[in-house]
mmCIF file of N, CA and C in Angstrom:
data_model
loop_
_atom_site.group_PDB
_atom_site.id
_atom_site.type_symbol
_atom_site.label_atom_id
_atom_site.label_comp_id
_atom_site.label_asym_id
_atom_site.label_seq_id
_atom_site.Cartn_x
_atom_site.Cartn_y
_atom_site.Cartn_z
ATOM 1 N N MET X 1 -16.890 -12.833 28.088
ATOM 2 C CA MET X 1 -16.573 -11.431 27.916
ATOM 3 C C MET X 1 -17.372 -10.581 28.896
ATOM 4 N N ALA X 2 -18.645 -10.870 29.072
ATOM 5 C CA ALA X 2 -19.477 -10.093 29.994
ATOM 6 C C ALA X 2 -18.987 -10.248 31.427
ATOM 7 N N VAL X 3 -18.531 -11.447 31.795
ATOM 8 C CA VAL X 3 -18.026 -11.678 33.146
ATOM 9 C C VAL X 3 -16.769 -10.857 33.390
ATOM 10 N N GLU X 4 -15.867 -10.786 32.391
ATOM 11 C CA GLU X 4 -14.641 -10.001 32.528
ATOM 12 C C GLU X 4 -14.966 -8.512 32.703
ATOM 13 N N LEU X 5 -15.948 -8.021 31.953
ATOM 14 C CA LEU X 5 -16.345 -6.617 32.064
ATOM 15 C C LEU X 5 -16.904 -6.330 33.451
ATOM 16 N N LEU X 6 -17.757 -7.223 33.946
ATOM 17 C CA LEU X 6 -18.309 -7.039 35.290
ATOM 18 C C LEU X 6 -17.212 -7.100 36.350
ATOM 19 N N ALA X 7 -16.242 -7.990 36.182
ATOM 20 C CA ALA X 7 -15.136 -8.100 37.131
ATOM 21 C C ALA X 7 -14.313 -6.813 37.160
ATOM 22 N N GLU X 8 -14.090 -6.232 35.985
ATOM 23 C CA GLU X 8 -13.348 -4.976 35.915
ATOM 24 C C GLU X 8 -14.111 -3.851 36.601
ATOM 25 N N LEU X 9 -15.431 -3.779 36.377
ATOM 26 C CA LEU X 9 -16.251 -2.771 37.048
ATOM 27 C C LEU X 9 -16.222 -2.959 38.558
ATOM 28 N N ALA X 10 -16.313 -4.198 39.006
ATOM 29 C CA ALA X 10 -16.308 -4.493 40.442
ATOM 30 C C ALA X 10 -14.961 -4.133 41.063
ATOM 31 N N ALA X 11 -13.867 -4.270 40.319
ATOM 32 C CA ALA X 11 -12.538 -3.940 40.834
ATOM 33 C C ALA X 11 -12.398 -2.436 41.078
ATOM 34 N N HIS X 12 -13.076 -1.621 40.268
ATOM 35 C CA HIS X 12 -12.992 -0.163 40.411
ATOM 36 C C HIS X 12 -14.024 0.411 41.368
ATOM 37 N N ASP X 13 -15.045 -0.339 41.686
ATOM 38 C CA ASP X 13 -16.105 0.154 42.567
ATOM 39 C C ASP X 13 -16.306 -0.854 43.696
ATOM 40 N N PRO X 14 -15.837 -0.547 44.897
ATOM 41 C CA PRO X 14 -15.906 -1.506 46.007
ATOM 42 C C PRO X 14 -17.337 -1.803 46.473
ATOM 43 N N SER X 15 -18.320 -1.071 45.977
ATOM 44 C CA SER X 15 -19.703 -1.363 46.388
ATOM 45 C C SER X 15 -20.289 -2.551 45.626
ATOM 46 N N TRP X 16 -19.565 -3.024 44.608
ATOM 47 C CA TRP X 16 -20.023 -4.181 43.814
ATOM 48 C C TRP X 16 -19.507 -5.469 44.447
ATOM 49 N N ASP X 17 -20.361 -6.447 44.531
ATOM 50 C CA ASP X 17 -19.954 -7.808 44.888
ATOM 51 C C ASP X 17 -20.260 -8.677 43.689
ATOM 52 N N LEU X 18 -19.234 -9.294 43.153
ATOM 53 C CA LEU X 18 -19.410 -10.156 41.989
ATOM 54 C C LEU X 18 -19.272 -11.612 42.421
ATOM 55 N N ILE X 19 -20.331 -12.364 42.232
ATOM 56 C CA ILE X 19 -20.325 -13.784 42.569
ATOM 57 C C ILE X 19 -20.623 -14.563 41.297
ATOM 58 N N VAL X 20 -19.703 -15.427 40.914
ATOM 59 C CA VAL X 20 -19.880 -16.247 39.721
ATOM 60 C C VAL X 20 -20.168 -17.670 40.173
ATOM 61 N N LEU X 21 -21.292 -18.190 39.750
ATOM 62 C CA LEU X 21 -21.699 -19.541 40.128
ATOM 63 C C LEU X 21 -21.437 -20.506 38.983
ATOM 64 N N ASN X 22 -21.069 -21.701 39.328
ATOM 65 C CA ASN X 22 -20.872 -22.759 38.344
ATOM 66 C C ASN X 22 -22.241 -23.253 37.870
ATOM 67 N N ASP X 23 -22.371 -23.489 36.586
ATOM 68 C CA ASP X 23 -23.618 -24.020 36.032
ATOM 69 C C ASP X 23 -23.390 -25.485 35.670
ATOM 70 N N PRO X 24 -23.750 -26.416 36.568
ATOM 71 C CA PRO X 24 -23.506 -27.836 36.276
ATOM 72 C C PRO X 24 -24.374 -28.320 35.115
ATOM 73 N N PRO X 25 -23.938 -29.397 34.460
ATOM 74 C CA PRO X 25 -24.732 -29.937 33.353
ATOM 75 C C PRO X 25 -26.022 -30.573 33.862
ATOM 76 N N PRO X 26 -26.972 -30.801 32.965
ATOM 77 C CA PRO X 26 -28.203 -31.494 33.364
ATOM 78 C C PRO X 26 -27.896 -32.891 33.898
ATOM 79 N N GLN X 27 -28.785 -33.406 34.725
ATOM 80 C CA GLN X 27 -28.613 -34.727 35.325
ATOM 81 C C GLN X 27 -29.740 -35.656 34.898
ATOM 82 N N TRP X 28 -29.459 -36.947 34.875
ATOM 83 C CA TRP X 28 -30.454 -37.949 34.504
ATOM 84 C C TRP X 28 -31.362 -38.292 35.677
ATOM 85 N N VAL X 29 -32.644 -38.417 35.396
ATOM 86 C CA VAL X 29 -33.612 -38.944 36.352
ATOM 87 C C VAL X 29 -33.880 -40.403 35.995
ATOM 88 N N SER X 30 -34.109 -40.662 34.707
ATOM 89 C CA SER X 30 -34.290 -42.043 34.234
ATOM 90 C C SER X 30 -33.874 -42.113 32.771
ATOM 91 N N PRO X 31 -33.354 -43.228 32.310
ATOM 92 C CA PRO X 31 -33.228 -44.511 33.001
ATOM 93 C C PRO X 31 -32.019 -44.506 33.925
ATOM 94 N N THR X 32 -31.962 -45.523 34.775
ATOM 95 C CA THR X 32 -30.815 -45.657 35.655
ATOM 96 C C THR X 32 -29.692 -46.340 34.889
ATOM 97 N N ALA X 33 -28.491 -45.960 35.193
ATOM 98 C CA ALA X 33 -27.326 -46.535 34.517
ATOM 99 C C ALA X 33 -27.130 -47.986 34.929
ATOM 100 N N ALA X 34 -26.485 -48.711 34.068
ATOM 101 C CA ALA X 34 -26.067 -50.091 34.314
ATOM 102 C C ALA X 34 -27.226 -51.081 34.422
ATOM 103 N N SER X 35 -28.399 -50.721 33.963
ATOM 104 C CA SER X 35 -29.478 -51.701 33.949
ATOM 105 C C SER X 35 -29.365 -52.558 32.679
ATOM 106 N N VAL X 36 -29.869 -53.784 32.770
ATOM 107 C CA VAL X 36 -29.850 -54.701 31.630
ATOM 108 C C VAL X 36 -31.299 -55.019 31.274
ATOM 109 N N VAL X 37 -31.618 -54.922 29.990
ATOM 110 C CA VAL X 37 -32.977 -55.159 29.513
ATOM 111 C C VAL X 37 -32.962 -56.324 28.541
ATOM 112 N N GLN X 38 -33.898 -57.254 28.713
ATOM 113 C CA GLN X 38 -34.060 -58.328 27.740
ATOM 114 C C GLN X 38 -35.252 -57.977 26.867
ATOM 115 N N VAL X 39 -35.048 -58.010 25.560
ATOM 116 C CA VAL X 39 -36.111 -57.686 24.615
ATOM 117 C C VAL X 39 -36.116 -58.763 23.537
ATOM 118 N N TYR X 40 -37.302 -59.204 23.149
ATOM 119 C CA TYR X 40 -37.439 -60.278 22.171
ATOM 120 C C TYR X 40 -37.538 -59.720 20.759
ATOM 121 N N MET X 41 -37.111 -60.520 19.798
ATOM 122 C CA MET X 41 -37.289 -60.136 18.395
ATOM 123 C C MET X 41 -38.780 -59.883 18.159
ATOM 124 N N GLY X 42 -39.094 -58.801 17.480
ATOM 125 C CA GLY X 42 -40.476 -58.469 17.191
ATOM 126 C C GLY X 42 -41.184 -57.713 18.302
ATOM 127 N N GLU X 43 -40.591 -57.647 19.482
ATOM 128 C CA GLU X 43 -41.195 -56.946 20.619
ATOM 129 C C GLU X 43 -40.677 -55.511 20.663
ATOM 130 N N GLU X 44 -41.562 -54.565 20.932
ATOM 131 C CA GLU X 44 -41.133 -53.166 21.011
ATOM 132 C C GLU X 44 -40.599 -52.851 22.401
ATOM 133 N N LEU X 45 -39.390 -52.356 22.434
ATOM 134 C CA LEU X 45 -38.789 -51.873 23.675
ATOM 135 C C LEU X 45 -39.080 -50.378 23.759
ATOM 136 N N VAL X 46 -39.695 -49.940 24.850
ATOM 137 C CA VAL X 46 -40.007 -48.529 25.055
ATOM 138 C C VAL X 46 -39.341 -48.088 26.360
ATOM 139 N N VAL X 47 -38.517 -47.055 26.266
ATOM 140 C CA VAL X 47 -37.777 -46.572 27.434
ATOM 141 C C VAL X 47 -38.062 -45.075 27.620
ATOM 142 N N PRO X 48 -38.705 -44.702 28.732
ATOM 143 C CA PRO X 48 -38.888 -43.271 29.014
ATOM 144 C C PRO X 48 -37.570 -42.656 29.471
ATOM 145 N N LEU X 49 -37.253 -41.495 28.937
ATOM 146 C CA LEU X 49 -36.023 -40.779 29.265
ATOM 147 C C LEU X 49 -36.399 -39.458 29.934
ATOM 148 N N ARG X 50 -35.741 -39.139 31.047
ATOM 149 C CA ARG X 50 -36.041 -37.895 31.760
ATOM 150 C C ARG X 50 -34.749 -37.311 32.306
ATOM 151 N N ALA X 51 -34.542 -36.019 32.041
ATOM 152 C CA ALA X 51 -33.373 -35.304 32.551
ATOM 153 C C ALA X 51 -33.841 -34.000 33.177
ATOM 154 N N GLN X 52 -33.031 -33.504 34.109
ATOM 155 C CA GLN X 52 -33.390 -32.236 34.742
ATOM 156 C C GLN X 52 -32.156 -31.381 34.962
ATOM 157 N N ASP X 53 -32.398 -30.069 35.055
ATOM 158 C CA ASP X 53 -31.331 -29.095 35.242
ATOM 159 C C ASP X 53 -31.818 -28.080 36.261
ATOM 160 N N ASP X 54 -30.967 -27.744 37.222
ATOM 161 C CA ASP X 54 -31.336 -26.766 38.247
ATOM 162 C C ASP X 54 -31.509 -25.365 37.679
ATOM 163 N N ASN X 55 -30.840 -25.074 36.566
ATOM 164 C CA ASN X 55 -30.920 -23.757 35.954
ATOM 165 C C ASN X 55 -32.169 -23.692 35.071
ATOM 166 N N LEU X 56 -33.142 -22.923 35.495
ATOM 167 C CA LEU X 56 -34.403 -22.829 34.751
ATOM 168 C C LEU X 56 -34.240 -22.142 33.401
ATOM 169 N N ALA X 57 -33.154 -21.400 33.206
ATOM 170 C CA ALA X 57 -32.945 -20.691 31.948
ATOM 171 C C ALA X 57 -32.310 -21.569 30.873
ATOM 172 N N ASP X 58 -31.797 -22.733 31.240
ATOM 173 C CA ASP X 58 -31.145 -23.611 30.264
ATOM 174 C C ASP X 58 -32.163 -24.318 29.372
ATOM 175 N N ASP X 59 -31.788 -24.509 28.121
ATOM 176 C CA ASP X 59 -32.552 -25.351 27.206
ATOM 177 C C ASP X 59 -31.927 -26.741 27.267
ATOM 178 N N VAL X 60 -32.592 -27.661 27.927
ATOM 179 C CA VAL X 60 -32.074 -29.015 28.118
ATOM 180 C C VAL X 60 -32.480 -29.881 26.933
ATOM 181 N N ASN X 61 -31.572 -30.752 26.503
ATOM 182 C CA ASN X 61 -31.850 -31.642 25.385
ATOM 183 C C ASN X 61 -31.433 -33.065 25.750
ATOM 184 N N ILE X 62 -32.060 -34.040 25.112
ATOM 185 C CA ILE X 62 -31.708 -35.449 25.251
ATOM 186 C C ILE X 62 -31.506 -35.991 23.842
ATOM 187 N N THR X 63 -30.348 -36.607 23.600
ATOM 188 C CA THR X 63 -30.065 -37.193 22.291
ATOM 189 C C THR X 63 -29.604 -38.632 22.461
ATOM 190 N N GLY X 64 -29.801 -39.426 21.424
ATOM 191 C CA GLY X 64 -29.295 -40.788 21.409
ATOM 192 C C GLY X 64 -27.878 -40.798 20.865
ATOM 193 N N VAL X 65 -27.061 -41.740 21.349
ATOM 194 C CA VAL X 65 -25.673 -41.854 20.922
ATOM 195 C C VAL X 65 -25.508 -43.173 20.176
ATOM 196 N N ASP X 66 -25.221 -43.104 18.890
ATOM 197 C CA ASP X 66 -24.985 -44.298 18.061
ATOM 198 C C ASP X 66 -26.114 -45.324 18.174
ATOM 199 N N LEU X 67 -27.342 -44.886 17.995
ATOM 200 C CA LEU X 67 -28.499 -45.787 18.068
ATOM 201 C C LEU X 67 -28.673 -46.529 16.743
ATOM 202 N N PRO X 68 -29.310 -47.711 16.774
ATOM 203 C CA PRO X 68 -29.555 -48.432 15.518
ATOM 204 C C PRO X 68 -30.488 -47.637 14.600
ATOM 205 N N GLN X 69 -30.432 -47.944 13.302
ATOM 206 C CA GLN X 69 -31.209 -47.196 12.303
ATOM 207 C C GLN X 69 -32.704 -47.207 12.578
ATOM 208 N N ASN X 70 -33.241 -48.305 13.036
ATOM 209 C CA ASN X 70 -34.697 -48.378 13.213
ATOM 210 C C ASN X 70 -35.151 -47.906 14.589
ATOM 211 N N ALA X 71 -34.255 -47.325 15.368
ATOM 212 C CA ALA X 71 -34.631 -46.767 16.665
ATOM 213 C C ALA X 71 -35.377 -45.446 16.450
ATOM 214 N N VAL X 72 -36.322 -45.157 17.348
ATOM 215 C CA VAL X 72 -37.135 -43.947 17.230
ATOM 216 C C VAL X 72 -37.052 -43.167 18.542
ATOM 217 N N MET X 73 -36.825 -41.867 18.411
ATOM 218 C CA MET X 73 -36.846 -40.964 19.567
ATOM 219 C C MET X 73 -38.035 -40.025 19.393
ATOM 220 N N SER X 74 -38.867 -39.926 20.432
ATOM 221 C CA SER X 74 -40.016 -39.023 20.373
ATOM 222 C C SER X 74 -39.542 -37.573 20.437
ATOM 223 N N ASP X 75 -40.462 -36.658 20.221
ATOM 224 C CA ASP X 75 -40.139 -35.241 20.371
ATOM 225 C C ASP X 75 -39.830 -34.941 21.832
ATOM 226 N N LEU X 76 -39.027 -33.938 22.057
ATOM 227 C CA LEU X 76 -38.681 -33.500 23.403
ATOM 228 C C LEU X 76 -39.855 -32.743 24.002
ATOM 229 N N VAL X 77 -40.199 -33.070 25.249
ATOM 230 C CA VAL X 77 -41.321 -32.418 25.926
ATOM 231 C C VAL X 77 -40.820 -31.826 27.232
ATOM 232 N N LYS X 78 -41.056 -30.542 27.433
ATOM 233 C CA LYS X 78 -40.679 -29.875 28.684
ATOM 234 C C LYS X 78 -41.818 -30.041 29.683
ATOM 235 N N ASP X 79 -41.474 -30.474 30.891
ATOM 236 C CA ASP X 79 -42.472 -30.680 31.948
ATOM 237 C C ASP X 79 -42.587 -29.396 32.762
ATOM 238 N N ASN X 80 -43.628 -28.613 32.498
ATOM 239 C CA ASN X 80 -43.818 -27.338 33.191
ATOM 240 C C ASN X 80 -44.544 -27.499 34.522
ATOM 241 N N ALA X 81 -44.928 -28.716 34.865
ATOM 242 C CA ALA X 81 -45.674 -28.953 36.098
ATOM 243 C C ALA X 81 -44.763 -29.046 37.323
ATOM 244 N N VAL X 82 -43.461 -29.082 37.110
ATOM 245 C CA VAL X 82 -42.529 -29.198 38.229
ATOM 246 C C VAL X 82 -41.721 -27.909 38.370
ATOM 247 N N GLN X 83 -41.120 -27.703 39.539
ATOM 248 C CA GLN X 83 -40.384 -26.469 39.841
ATOM 249 C C GLN X 83 -38.924 -26.521 39.424
ATOM 250 N N ILE X 84 -38.558 -27.487 38.608
ATOM 251 C CA ILE X 84 -37.185 -27.634 38.144
ATOM 252 C C ILE X 84 -37.233 -27.858 36.629
ATOM 253 N N ASN X 85 -36.187 -27.519 35.942
ATOM 254 C CA ASN X 85 -36.125 -27.628 34.491
ATOM 255 C C ASN X 85 -36.046 -29.117 34.101
ATOM 256 N N THR X 86 -37.165 -29.690 33.702
ATOM 257 C CA THR X 86 -37.256 -31.126 33.428
ATOM 258 C C THR X 86 -37.763 -31.364 32.010
ATOM 259 N N VAL X 87 -37.106 -32.295 31.293
ATOM 260 C CA VAL X 87 -37.528 -32.648 29.941
ATOM 261 C C VAL X 87 -37.670 -34.163 29.824
ATOM 262 N N ASP X 88 -38.553 -34.585 28.922
ATOM 263 C CA ASP X 88 -38.827 -35.999 28.692
ATOM 264 C C ASP X 88 -38.743 -36.318 27.211
ATOM 265 N N ARG X 89 -38.307 -37.534 26.917
ATOM 266 C CA ARG X 89 -38.339 -38.116 25.575
ATOM 267 C C ARG X 89 -38.573 -39.594 25.753
ATOM 268 N N THR X 90 -39.007 -40.240 24.698
ATOM 269 C CA THR X 90 -39.191 -41.694 24.737
ATOM 270 C C THR X 90 -38.374 -42.308 23.608
ATOM 271 N N PHE X 91 -37.672 -43.378 23.956
ATOM 272 C CA PHE X 91 -36.899 -44.150 22.992
ATOM 273 C C PHE X 91 -37.646 -45.450 22.741
ATOM 274 N N SER X 92 -37.763 -45.844 21.480
ATOM 275 C CA SER X 92 -38.379 -47.143 21.168
ATOM 276 C C SER X 92 -37.584 -47.838 20.069
ATOM 277 N N TRP X 93 -37.594 -49.177 20.153
ATOM 278 C CA TRP X 93 -36.829 -49.996 19.218
ATOM 279 C C TRP X 93 -37.450 -51.376 19.159
ATOM 280 N N ILE X 94 -37.553 -51.921 17.942
ATOM 281 C CA ILE X 94 -38.043 -53.286 17.734
ATOM 282 C C ILE X 94 -36.919 -54.086 17.087
ATOM 283 N N PRO X 95 -36.361 -55.067 17.826
ATOM 284 C CA PRO X 95 -35.303 -55.889 17.233
ATOM 285 C C PRO X 95 -35.851 -56.691 16.054
ATOM 286 N N SER X 96 -35.095 -56.744 14.988
ATOM 287 C CA SER X 96 -35.526 -57.483 13.794
ATOM 288 C C SER X 96 -35.422 -58.983 14.022
ATOM 289 N N GLU X 97 -35.972 -59.745 13.096
ATOM 290 C CA GLU X 97 -35.922 -61.210 13.190
ATOM 291 C C GLU X 97 -34.505 -61.754 13.029
ATOM 292 N N ARG X 98 -33.583 -60.929 12.622
ATOM 293 C CA ARG X 98 -32.190 -61.364 12.464
ATOM 294 C C ARG X 98 -31.309 -60.977 13.657
ATOM 295 N N SER X 99 -31.895 -60.391 14.687
ATOM 296 C CA SER X 99 -31.080 -59.890 15.795
ATOM 297 C C SER X 99 -31.009 -60.847 16.986
ATOM 298 N N GLY X 100 -31.579 -62.052 16.848
ATOM 299 C CA GLY X 100 -31.528 -63.030 17.940
ATOM 300 C C GLY X 100 -30.103 -63.353 18.348
ATOM 301 N N GLY X 101 -29.865 -63.377 19.649
ATOM 302 C CA GLY X 101 -28.541 -63.674 20.168
ATOM 303 C C GLY X 101 -27.651 -62.452 20.303
ATOM 304 N N SER X 102 -28.146 -61.300 19.877
ATOM 305 C CA SER X 102 -27.310 -60.101 19.953
ATOM 306 C C SER X 102 -27.375 -59.461 21.346
ATOM 307 N N MET X 103 -26.315 -58.778 21.668
ATOM 308 C CA MET X 103 -26.232 -58.008 22.902
ATOM 309 C C MET X 103 -25.594 -56.676 22.542
ATOM 310 N N GLY X 104 -25.939 -55.669 23.274
ATOM 311 C CA GLY X 104 -25.358 -54.370 22.981
ATOM 312 C C GLY X 104 -25.693 -53.364 24.055
ATOM 313 N N GLU X 105 -25.523 -52.109 23.691
ATOM 314 C CA GLU X 105 -25.710 -51.032 24.643
ATOM 315 C C GLU X 105 -26.382 -49.858 23.949
ATOM 316 N N PHE X 106 -27.341 -49.262 24.627
ATOM 317 C CA PHE X 106 -27.963 -48.027 24.171
ATOM 318 C C PHE X 106 -27.473 -46.919 25.098
ATOM 319 N N CYS X 107 -27.039 -45.808 24.509
ATOM 320 C CA CYS X 107 -26.563 -44.675 25.307
ATOM 321 C C CYS X 107 -27.308 -43.413 24.891
ATOM 322 N N PHE X 108 -27.524 -42.559 25.868
ATOM 323 C CA PHE X 108 -28.213 -41.296 25.664
ATOM 324 C C PHE X 108 -27.416 -40.197 26.355
ATOM 325 N N ARG X 109 -27.480 -39.001 25.789
ATOM 326 C CA ARG X 109 -26.721 -37.866 26.309
ATOM 327 C C ARG X 109 -27.678 -36.720 26.595
ATOM 328 N N THR X 110 -27.479 -36.086 27.734
ATOM 329 C CA THR X 110 -28.232 -34.882 28.057
ATOM 330 C C THR X 110 -27.281 -33.688 27.979
ATOM 331 N N SER X 111 -27.795 -32.568 27.515
ATOM 332 C CA SER X 111 -26.945 -31.400 27.298
ATOM 333 C C SER X 111 -27.767 -30.128 27.472
ATOM 334 N N ASP X 112 -27.049 -29.017 27.585
ATOM 335 C CA ASP X 112 -27.688 -27.703 27.594
ATOM 336 C C ASP X 112 -26.753 -26.736 26.871
ATOM 337 N N LEU X 113 -27.073 -25.455 26.888
ATOM 338 C CA LEU X 113 -26.311 -24.475 26.117
ATOM 339 C C LEU X 113 -24.840 -24.435 26.517
ATOM 340 N N LEU X 114 -24.554 -24.493 27.823
ATOM 341 C CA LEU X 114 -23.164 -24.440 28.279
ATOM 342 C C LEU X 114 -22.463 -25.785 28.217
ATOM 343 N N HIS X 115 -23.222 -26.853 28.040
ATOM 344 C CA HIS X 115 -22.669 -28.211 27.986
ATOM 345 C C HIS X 115 -23.230 -28.903 26.747
ATOM 346 N N PRO X 116 -22.740 -28.531 25.541
ATOM 347 C CA PRO X 116 -23.278 -29.108 24.302
ATOM 348 C C PRO X 116 -22.972 -30.602 24.190
ATOM 349 N N PRO X 117 -23.727 -31.330 23.341
ATOM 350 C CA PRO X 117 -23.554 -32.783 23.223
ATOM 351 C C PRO X 117 -22.134 -33.216 22.894
ATOM 352 N N GLU X 118 -21.417 -32.433 22.088
ATOM 353 C CA GLU X 118 -20.058 -32.842 21.716
ATOM 354 C C GLU X 118 -19.065 -32.650 22.872
ATOM 355 N N ASP X 119 -19.490 -31.969 23.927
ATOM 356 C CA ASP X 119 -18.652 -31.733 25.108
ATOM 357 C C ASP X 119 -19.151 -32.623 26.252
ATOM 358 N N ALA X 120 -19.192 -33.913 26.006
ATOM 359 C CA ALA X 120 -19.732 -34.851 27.005
ATOM 360 C C ALA X 120 -18.894 -34.811 28.270
ATOM 361 N N ARG X 121 -19.575 -34.702 29.400
ATOM 362 C CA ARG X 121 -18.925 -34.689 30.706
ATOM 363 C C ARG X 121 -19.454 -35.845 31.533
ATOM 364 N N GLU X 122 -18.782 -36.087 32.625
ATOM 365 C CA GLU X 122 -19.217 -37.152 33.520
ATOM 366 C C GLU X 122 -20.655 -36.888 33.957
ATOM 367 N N GLY X 123 -21.495 -37.902 33.834
ATOM 368 C CA GLY X 123 -22.887 -37.758 34.228
ATOM 369 C C GLY X 123 -23.797 -37.328 33.102
ATOM 370 N N SER X 124 -23.223 -36.863 31.972
ATOM 371 C CA SER X 124 -24.089 -36.412 30.891
ATOM 372 C C SER X 124 -24.584 -37.573 30.030
ATOM 373 N N ASP X 125 -23.916 -38.729 30.108
ATOM 374 C CA ASP X 125 -24.341 -39.921 29.369
ATOM 375 C C ASP X 125 -24.911 -40.955 30.333
ATOM 376 N N VAL X 126 -25.920 -41.654 29.867
ATOM 377 C CA VAL X 126 -26.440 -42.803 30.606
ATOM 378 C C VAL X 126 -26.603 -43.933 29.594
ATOM 379 N N CYS X 127 -26.195 -45.137 29.987
ATOM 380 C CA CYS X 127 -26.248 -46.287 29.084
ATOM 381 C C CYS X 127 -26.908 -47.459 29.796
ATOM 382 N N PHE X 128 -27.551 -48.300 29.013
ATOM 383 C CA PHE X 128 -28.023 -49.573 29.554
ATOM 384 C C PHE X 128 -27.803 -50.636 28.498
ATOM 385 N N GLN X 129 -27.634 -51.853 28.958
ATOM 386 C CA GLN X 129 -27.371 -52.967 28.062
ATOM 387 C C GLN X 129 -28.676 -53.644 27.678
ATOM 388 N N TYR X 130 -28.676 -54.217 26.478
ATOM 389 C CA TYR X 130 -29.822 -55.013 26.045
ATOM 390 C C TYR X 130 -29.333 -56.382 25.606
ATOM 391 N N ARG X 131 -30.238 -57.328 25.679
ATOM 392 C CA ARG X 131 -29.955 -58.704 25.269
ATOM 393 C C ARG X 131 -31.175 -59.203 24.505
ATOM 394 N N VAL X 132 -30.944 -59.773 23.310
ATOM 395 C CA VAL X 132 -32.022 -60.339 22.491
ATOM 396 C C VAL X 132 -31.813 -61.855 22.453
ATOM 397 N N PRO X 133 -32.703 -62.642 23.096
ATOM 398 C CA PRO X 133 -32.517 -64.100 23.111
ATOM 399 C C PRO X 133 -32.620 -64.696 21.708
ATOM 400 N N LYS X 134 -31.896 -65.792 21.511
ATOM 401 C CA LYS X 134 -31.952 -66.519 20.243
ATOM 402 C C LYS X 134 -33.273 -67.255 20.123
ATOM 403 N N CYS X 135 -33.761 -67.378 18.907
ATOM 404 C CA CYS X 135 -34.891 -68.247 18.547
ATOM 405 C C CYS X 135 -36.182 -67.937 19.285
ATOM 406 N N LEU X 136 -36.343 -66.746 19.835
ATOM 407 C CA LEU X 136 -37.588 -66.359 20.497
ATOM 408 C C LEU X 136 -38.110 -65.084 19.848
ATOM 409 N N TYR X 137 -39.292 -65.185 19.252
ATOM 410 C CA TYR X 137 -39.883 -64.052 18.543
ATOM 411 C C TYR X 137 -41.259 -63.789 19.136
ATOM 412 N N ARG X 138 -41.546 -62.561 19.487
ATOM 413 C CA ARG X 138 -42.858 -62.186 20.007
ATOM 414 C C ARG X 138 -43.695 -61.636 18.864
ATOM 415 N N VAL X 139 -44.856 -62.214 18.683
ATOM 416 C CA VAL X 139 -45.769 -61.749 17.646
ATOM 417 C C VAL X 139 -46.601 -60.615 18.231
ATOM 418 N N ARG X 140 -46.561 -59.457 17.570
ATOM 419 C CA ARG X 140 -47.340 -58.302 18.011
ATOM 420 C C ARG X 140 -48.772 -58.432 17.513
ATOM 421 N N GLN X 141 -49.681 -57.738 18.147
ATOM 422 C CA GLN X 141 -51.091 -57.774 17.787
ATOM 423 C C GLN X 141 -51.304 -57.376 16.330
ATOM 424 N N ASP X 142 -50.528 -56.413 15.815
ATOM 425 C CA ASP X 142 -50.707 -55.962 14.437
ATOM 426 C C ASP X 142 -50.177 -56.982 13.422
ATOM 427 N N GLN X 143 -49.535 -58.050 13.894
ATOM 428 C CA GLN X 143 -49.028 -59.090 13.000
ATOM 429 C C GLN X 143 -49.935 -60.313 12.968
ATOM 430 N N VAL X 144 -50.978 -60.317 13.785
ATOM 431 C CA VAL X 144 -51.889 -61.454 13.860
ATOM 432 C C VAL X 144 -52.972 -61.313 12.792
ATOM 433 N N SER X 145 -53.168 -62.354 12.027
ATOM 434 C CA SER X 145 -54.209 -62.338 10.997
ATOM 435 C C SER X 145 -55.534 -62.751 11.629
ATOM 436 N N SER X 146 -56.592 -62.063 11.272
ATOM 437 C CA SER X 146 -57.900 -62.373 11.855
ATOM 438 C C SER X 146 -58.646 -63.431 11.031
ATOM 439 N N THR X 147 -58.132 -63.790 9.853
ATOM 440 C CA THR X 147 -58.793 -64.802 9.036
ATOM 441 C C THR X 147 -58.225 -66.186 9.403
ATOM 442 N N PRO X 148 -59.093 -67.197 9.465
ATOM 443 C CA PRO X 148 -58.642 -68.538 9.822
ATOM 444 C C PRO X 148 -57.840 -69.198 8.743
#
């Protein structure tokens, strides 16, 4: 509505120049698409997620798409140390002892006010495949008993 009003004003006053710029959606910095990760049962998979947007006024978000129940997404952190609108999140997941032999895909979506998550566009999603080998379980330090 505001753009239409400005266009009408510009049409009546030739001293106005109205330039409307396209606001592209945020872009992924990491992870890279099409990567394959092998993770063992009991081992924690940690994936740093980073997206950026050229528009400094946009509120950029990163969400997981159809993640498993025990997956964890950290809080969103805005990186103010760079000259571009950059946000970070961390995804973590520990495959259960029953997930050996499974393969799948983790997908994440980046969005902003003009490009909400339900309006997924090309480049707004990034996915990577995971593979959990059969019969291989990694014991974490917190699972080791110190008593003989």
